[in-house]
Tab-separated table of C-alpha atoms in Angstrom:
chain	number	residue	atom	x	y	z
A	280	MET	CA	64.317	-14.433	-19.609
A	281	THR	CA	66.548	-14.607	-16.556
A	282	LEU	CA	65.427	-15.910	-13.139
A	283	SER	CA	65.525	-12.386	-11.753
A	284	GLN	CA	63.240	-11.143	-14.566
A	285	GLN	CA	60.814	-14.046	-13.989
A	286	SER	CA	60.791	-13.244	-10.302
A	287	ALA	CA	60.051	-9.586	-10.997
A	288	GLU	CA	57.127	-10.362	-13.283
A	289	ARG	CA	55.640	-13.033	-10.992
A	290	PRO	CA	53.075	-11.522	-8.563
A	291	ALA	CA	54.068	-11.538	-4.970
A	292	PRO	CA	52.293	-14.063	-2.697
A	293	SER	CA	50.389	-11.243	-0.923
A	294	ALA	CA	49.243	-9.890	-4.294
A	295	LEU	CA	48.056	-13.338	-5.303
A	296	ARG	CA	46.151	-13.714	-2.106
A	297	ASN	CA	44.554	-10.305	-2.485
A	298	SER	CA	43.602	-11.109	-6.069
A	299	GLU	CA	42.111	-14.452	-5.081
A	300	LEU	CA	40.225	-12.773	-2.226
A	301	SER	CA	38.874	-10.141	-4.578
A	302	ASN	CA	37.697	-12.772	-7.046
A	303	THR	CA	36.045	-14.747	-4.229
A	304	GLN	CA	34.225	-11.619	-3.009
A	305	ALA	CA	33.088	-10.802	-6.519
A	306	ARG	CA	31.664	-14.339	-6.842
A	307	LYS	CA	29.927	-13.994	-3.516
A	308	LYS	CA	28.418	-10.640	-4.385
A	309	ARG	CA	27.021	-11.850	-7.683
A	310	PRO	CA	23.249	-12.217	-7.131
A	311	THR	CA	21.666	-15.647	-7.479
A	312	LYS	CA	18.947	-16.296	-10.015
A	313	ALA	CA	16.413	-16.187	-7.198
A	314	GLU	CA	17.715	-12.805	-6.059
A	315	GLN	CA	17.684	-11.509	-9.620
A	316	ARG	CA	14.103	-12.713	-10.121
A	317	ALA	CA	13.022	-11.097	-6.823
A	318	GLU	CA	14.678	-7.815	-7.754
A	319	THR	CA	13.073	-7.811	-11.243
A	320	THR	CA	9.707	-8.705	-9.758
A	321	GLU	CA	9.847	-5.742	-7.354
A	322	LEU	CA	10.851	-3.429	-10.188
A	323	ILE	CA	7.925	-4.637	-12.328
A	324	LEU	CA	5.514	-4.207	-9.366
A	325	ASP	CA	6.796	-0.678	-8.632
A	326	GLU	CA	6.427	0.530	-12.221
A	327	ALA	CA	3.065	-1.168	-12.673
A	328	GLU	CA	1.827	0.375	-9.456
A	329	TYR	CA	2.736	3.830	-10.724
A	330	LEU	CA	0.915	3.320	-14.016
A	331	PHE	CA	-2.135	1.690	-12.486
A	332	SER	CA	-2.457	4.467	-9.972
A	333	LEU	CA	-2.736	6.978	-12.856
A	334	HIS	CA	-4.734	5.057	-15.419
A	335	GLY	CA	-6.430	2.160	-13.606
A	336	LEU	CA	-6.496	-1.473	-14.668
A	337	HIS	CA	-7.960	-0.972	-18.153
A	338	GLY	CA	-5.866	2.056	-18.980
A	339	VAL	CA	-2.558	0.191	-18.813
A	340	THR	CA	-1.083	-2.576	-21.023
A	341	LEU	CA	1.713	-4.991	-20.282
A	342	LYS	CA	3.690	-3.205	-23.045
A	343	ASP	CA	3.317	0.027	-21.077
A	344	VAL	CA	4.738	-1.606	-17.962
A	345	ALA	CA	7.535	-3.293	-19.872
A	346	LYS	CA	8.530	0.030	-21.440
A	347	ARG	CA	8.885	1.641	-17.986
A	348	VAL	CA	10.868	-1.331	-16.678
A	349	GLY	CA	13.060	-1.319	-19.745
A	350	VAL	CA	12.466	-4.910	-20.900
A	351	HIS	CA	10.636	-6.608	-23.748
A	352	HIS	CA	6.961	-7.150	-22.946
A	353	THR	CA	7.234	-10.924	-23.409
A	354	LEU	CA	9.464	-11.084	-20.341
A	355	LEU	CA	6.552	-9.940	-18.149
A	356	ASN	CA	4.701	-13.159	-19.000
A	357	TYR	CA	7.584	-15.027	-17.387
A	358	TYR	CA	6.758	-13.283	-14.070
A	359	PHE	CA	2.978	-12.814	-14.365
A	360	ASP	CA	0.427	-14.790	-16.375
A	361	ASP	CA	-1.529	-11.729	-17.467
A	362	LYS	CA	-2.337	-8.151	-16.577
A	363	GLN	CA	-5.038	-9.111	-14.097
A	364	LYS	CA	-2.582	-11.194	-12.110
A	365	LEU	CA	-0.060	-8.363	-12.169
A	366	PHE	CA	-2.706	-5.931	-10.931
A	367	GLU	CA	-3.703	-8.238	-8.117
A	368	ALA	CA	-0.068	-8.652	-7.035
A	369	VAL	CA	0.484	-4.900	-7.073
A	370	PHE	CA	-2.608	-4.295	-4.911
A	371	GLY	CA	-2.004	-7.205	-2.575
A	372	ARG	CA	1.553	-6.508	-1.560
A	373	ARG	CA	0.650	-3.183	0.075
A	374	ALA	CA	-2.659	-4.440	1.454
A	375	VAL	CA	-0.859	-7.164	3.440
A	376	VAL	CA	1.374	-4.569	5.186
A	377	ALA	CA	-1.494	-2.139	5.777
A	378	ASN	CA	-3.654	-4.875	7.281
A	379	GLU	CA	-0.962	-6.162	9.614
A	380	VAL	CA	-0.242	-2.660	10.945
A	381	ARG	CA	-3.928	-1.800	11.328
A	382	MET	CA	-4.905	-5.007	13.055
A	383	LYS	CA	-2.045	-4.728	15.526
A	384	ALA	CA	-3.008	-1.135	16.319
A	385	LEU	CA	-6.674	-2.067	16.777
A	386	ASP	CA	-5.806	-4.871	19.158
A	387	GLU	CA	-3.603	-2.543	21.202
A	388	TYR	CA	-5.960	0.453	21.178
A	389	ASP	CA	-9.105	-1.000	22.713
A	390	ARG	CA	-10.482	2.159	24.240
A	391	ALA	CA	-12.928	4.942	23.339
A	392	THR	CA	-14.451	5.486	19.923
A	393	ALA	CA	-11.976	8.180	18.886
A	394	GLY	CA	-9.082	5.921	19.943
A	395	LYS	CA	-10.311	3.089	17.791
A	396	LEU	CA	-10.648	5.359	14.814
A	397	HIS	CA	-7.159	6.741	15.428
A	398	ALA	CA	-5.858	3.157	15.315
A	399	PHE	CA	-7.759	2.444	12.141
A	400	LEU	CA	-7.014	5.711	10.313
A	401	ASP	CA	-3.625	6.914	11.584
A	402	THR	CA	-1.796	3.680	10.733
A	403	ASN	CA	-2.834	4.120	7.098
A	404	LEU	CA	-2.118	7.833	7.072
A	405	ASP	CA	1.414	7.108	8.370
A	406	LEU	CA	2.098	4.451	5.758
A	407	TYR	CA	0.691	6.356	2.817
A	408	GLY	CA	1.895	9.745	4.004
A	409	GLU	CA	5.440	8.857	5.053
A	410	GLY	CA	6.238	5.769	2.976
A	411	GLY	CA	7.589	7.580	-0.036
A	412	ASP	CA	6.524	7.585	-3.663
A	413	GLN	CA	5.563	3.933	-3.826
A	414	TRP	CA	3.099	4.218	-0.932
A	415	ARG	CA	1.819	7.445	-2.502
A	416	HIS	CA	1.090	5.584	-5.728
A	417	SER	CA	-0.493	2.712	-3.728
A	418	GLY	CA	-2.780	5.154	-1.939
A	419	ARG	CA	-4.016	6.586	-5.214
A	420	LEU	CA	-4.548	3.104	-6.535
A	421	ALA	CA	-6.541	2.138	-3.466
A	422	ALA	CA	-8.753	5.190	-3.862
A	423	LEU	CA	-9.327	4.360	-7.521
A	424	VAL	CA	-10.151	0.712	-6.790
A	425	SER	CA	-12.456	1.591	-3.921
A	426	ASN	CA	-14.590	3.667	-6.255
A	427	THR	CA	-14.835	0.963	-8.935
A	428	PRO	CA	-18.043	-1.100	-8.810
A	429	GLU	CA	-17.975	-4.904	-9.026
A	430	TRP	CA	-14.336	-5.988	-9.323
A	431	GLY	CA	-13.037	-3.097	-7.254
A	432	ALA	CA	-15.475	-3.813	-4.447
A	433	ASN	CA	-14.583	-7.501	-4.685
A	434	MET	CA	-10.922	-6.698	-4.181
A	435	PHE	CA	-11.726	-4.637	-1.080
A	436	ASP	CA	-13.912	-7.453	0.240
A	437	GLU	CA	-11.104	-9.939	-0.198
A	438	TRP	CA	-8.335	-7.846	1.348
A	439	PHE	CA	-9.947	-5.610	3.963
A	440	ASP	CA	-13.112	-7.197	5.344
A	441	PRO	CA	-11.410	-8.823	8.383
A	442	VAL	CA	-9.942	-5.453	9.485
A	443	VAL	CA	-13.191	-3.561	8.915
A	444	LEU	CA	-15.199	-6.114	10.847
A	445	ARG	CA	-12.704	-5.944	13.652
A	446	LEU	CA	-13.208	-2.209	13.795
A	447	ILE	CA	-16.993	-2.638	13.873
A	448	GLU	CA	-16.618	-5.186	16.697
A	449	LEU	CA	-14.594	-2.716	18.753
A	450	LEU	CA	-17.034	0.106	18.052
A	451	LYS	CA	-19.851	-2.094	19.311
A	452	LYS	CA	-17.975	-2.413	22.609
A	453	ALA	CA	-17.467	1.341	22.857
A	454	LEU	CA	-21.093	2.065	21.900
A	455	PRO	CA	-23.076	-0.938	23.181
A	456	ASP	CA	-26.481	0.728	22.658
A	457	ALA	CA	-25.784	1.742	19.145
A	458	ALA	CA	-27.749	0.184	16.213
A	459	GLU	CA	-25.465	-1.982	14.105
A	460	GLU	CA	-26.586	-0.278	10.919
A	461	ASP	CA	-25.424	3.090	12.303
A	462	LEU	CA	-21.981	1.671	12.985
A	463	PHE	CA	-21.701	0.423	9.381
A	464	TRP	CA	-22.891	3.777	8.072
A	465	GLY	CA	-20.244	5.385	10.278
A	466	TYR	CA	-17.572	3.160	8.746
A	467	HIS	CA	-18.919	3.971	5.242
A	468	PHE	CA	-18.498	7.746	5.777
A	469	THR	CA	-15.111	7.256	7.436
A	470	THR	CA	-13.611	5.160	4.660
A	471	GLY	CA	-14.985	7.539	2.063
A	472	ALA	CA	-13.087	10.423	3.646
A	473	LEU	CA	-9.978	8.301	3.912
A	474	MET	CA	-10.018	7.264	0.264
A	475	LEU	CA	-10.492	10.871	-0.863
A	476	THR	CA	-7.489	11.800	1.265
A	477	LEU	CA	-5.348	9.019	-0.188
A	478	ALA	CA	-6.222	10.200	-3.725
A	479	ARG	CA	-4.424	13.537	-3.062
A	480	THR	CA	-6.460	15.285	-5.747
A	481	GLY	CA	-5.341	18.756	-4.697
A	482	ARG	CA	-8.940	19.994	-4.715
A	483	ILE	CA	-8.860	21.161	-1.093
A	484	ASP	CA	-5.745	23.222	-1.891
A	485	LYS	CA	-7.646	25.227	-4.490
A	486	LEU	CA	-10.851	25.502	-2.484
A	487	SER	CA	-9.076	26.808	0.625
A	488	GLY	CA	-6.648	29.040	-1.246
A	489	GLY	CA	-3.733	27.038	0.186
A	490	LEU	CA	-4.959	27.043	3.827
A	491	ALA	CA	-5.381	23.244	3.636
A	492	LYS	CA	-3.245	20.991	1.492
A	493	SER	CA	-4.028	17.445	0.338
A	494	GLU	CA	-0.360	16.501	0.973
A	495	ASP	CA	-0.595	17.518	4.639
A	496	PHE	CA	-1.289	14.188	6.229
A	497	SER	CA	-0.166	15.508	9.567
A	498	ALA	CA	-3.098	17.948	9.516
A	499	VAL	CA	-5.420	15.170	8.480
A	500	LYS	CA	-4.257	13.008	11.431
A	501	GLN	CA	-5.003	15.817	13.849
A	502	ARG	CA	-8.582	16.043	12.642
A	503	MET	CA	-9.998	13.041	10.827
A	504	ALA	CA	-10.403	10.478	13.676
A	505	ARG	CA	-11.895	13.076	16.038
A	506	PHE	CA	-14.264	14.336	13.353
A	507	MET	CA	-15.433	10.839	12.426
A	508	ALA	CA	-15.753	9.696	16.049
A	509	ALA	CA	-17.978	12.724	16.832
A	510	GLY	CA	-20.108	11.906	13.790
A	511	ILE	CA	-20.498	8.240	14.673
A	512	VAL	CA	-21.383	9.061	18.248
A	513	GLU	CA	-23.951	11.592	17.026
A	514	ILE	CA	-25.769	9.258	14.618
A	515	CYS	CA	-25.723	6.443	17.233
A	516	ASP	CA	-27.083	8.675	20.008
A	517	GLY	CA	-29.683	10.475	17.912
A	518	LYS	CA	-31.563	7.315	17.004
A	519	SER	CA	-34.993	8.835	16.513
A	520	GLU	CA	-33.737	11.696	14.390
A	521	ALA	CA	-31.128	9.802	12.352
A	522	ARG	CA	-33.236	6.781	11.399
A	523	PRO	CA	-36.546	6.965	9.594
A	524	ASP	CA	-39.571	5.076	10.988
A	525	LYS	CA	-39.781	1.696	9.198
A	526	SER	CA	-43.260	0.821	10.515
């Protein structure tokens, strides 16, 4: 091969630099093991959340989750010790976000009863209504867990008691003459309506002939806090009628 031929076949300096730069960028873009683990963990949580929201804790196996993720079920044990730990991780990751948003709203909205309930309810309605499919699945899961005695109640105690007690504290300030038991009953009725809304069963669609839709969280926001505030004020003001004589 002549010198001219060798020169023609040898890449130009600029081409070499571009090639080296490309290789360097490729190496930089390659995710680390920690990043790969985090990405896989999120995928597992997403798919498990979907299945748990439909079938509950006992209606889903690790094999079911692995099949949706597209991995062998033994790999899941590398990320989570067992199904219970996976379920707790699924539930907890949304609860943390919901609690932070709620608590911040409650601290900033220290006014009338309806305002406090707007802060408590609307933050959740925004997250679960506008957060996409994953928050939709999480809302259904929360509704399912909230209606499960024993372990479901324990999970709500663990994750949500501080926020609920903060709401009760603010309601006491707004209604200083109210009996404490009435405030807790008011919360009980409020959270029941919220959980039914998050479940999105579609029942109200059928009952109303399409006038009201369980997916219409905007309509819920316009009504729920005002409705619940009026109810709480009513049971707190009508003491003699609402509460039986205990003597």
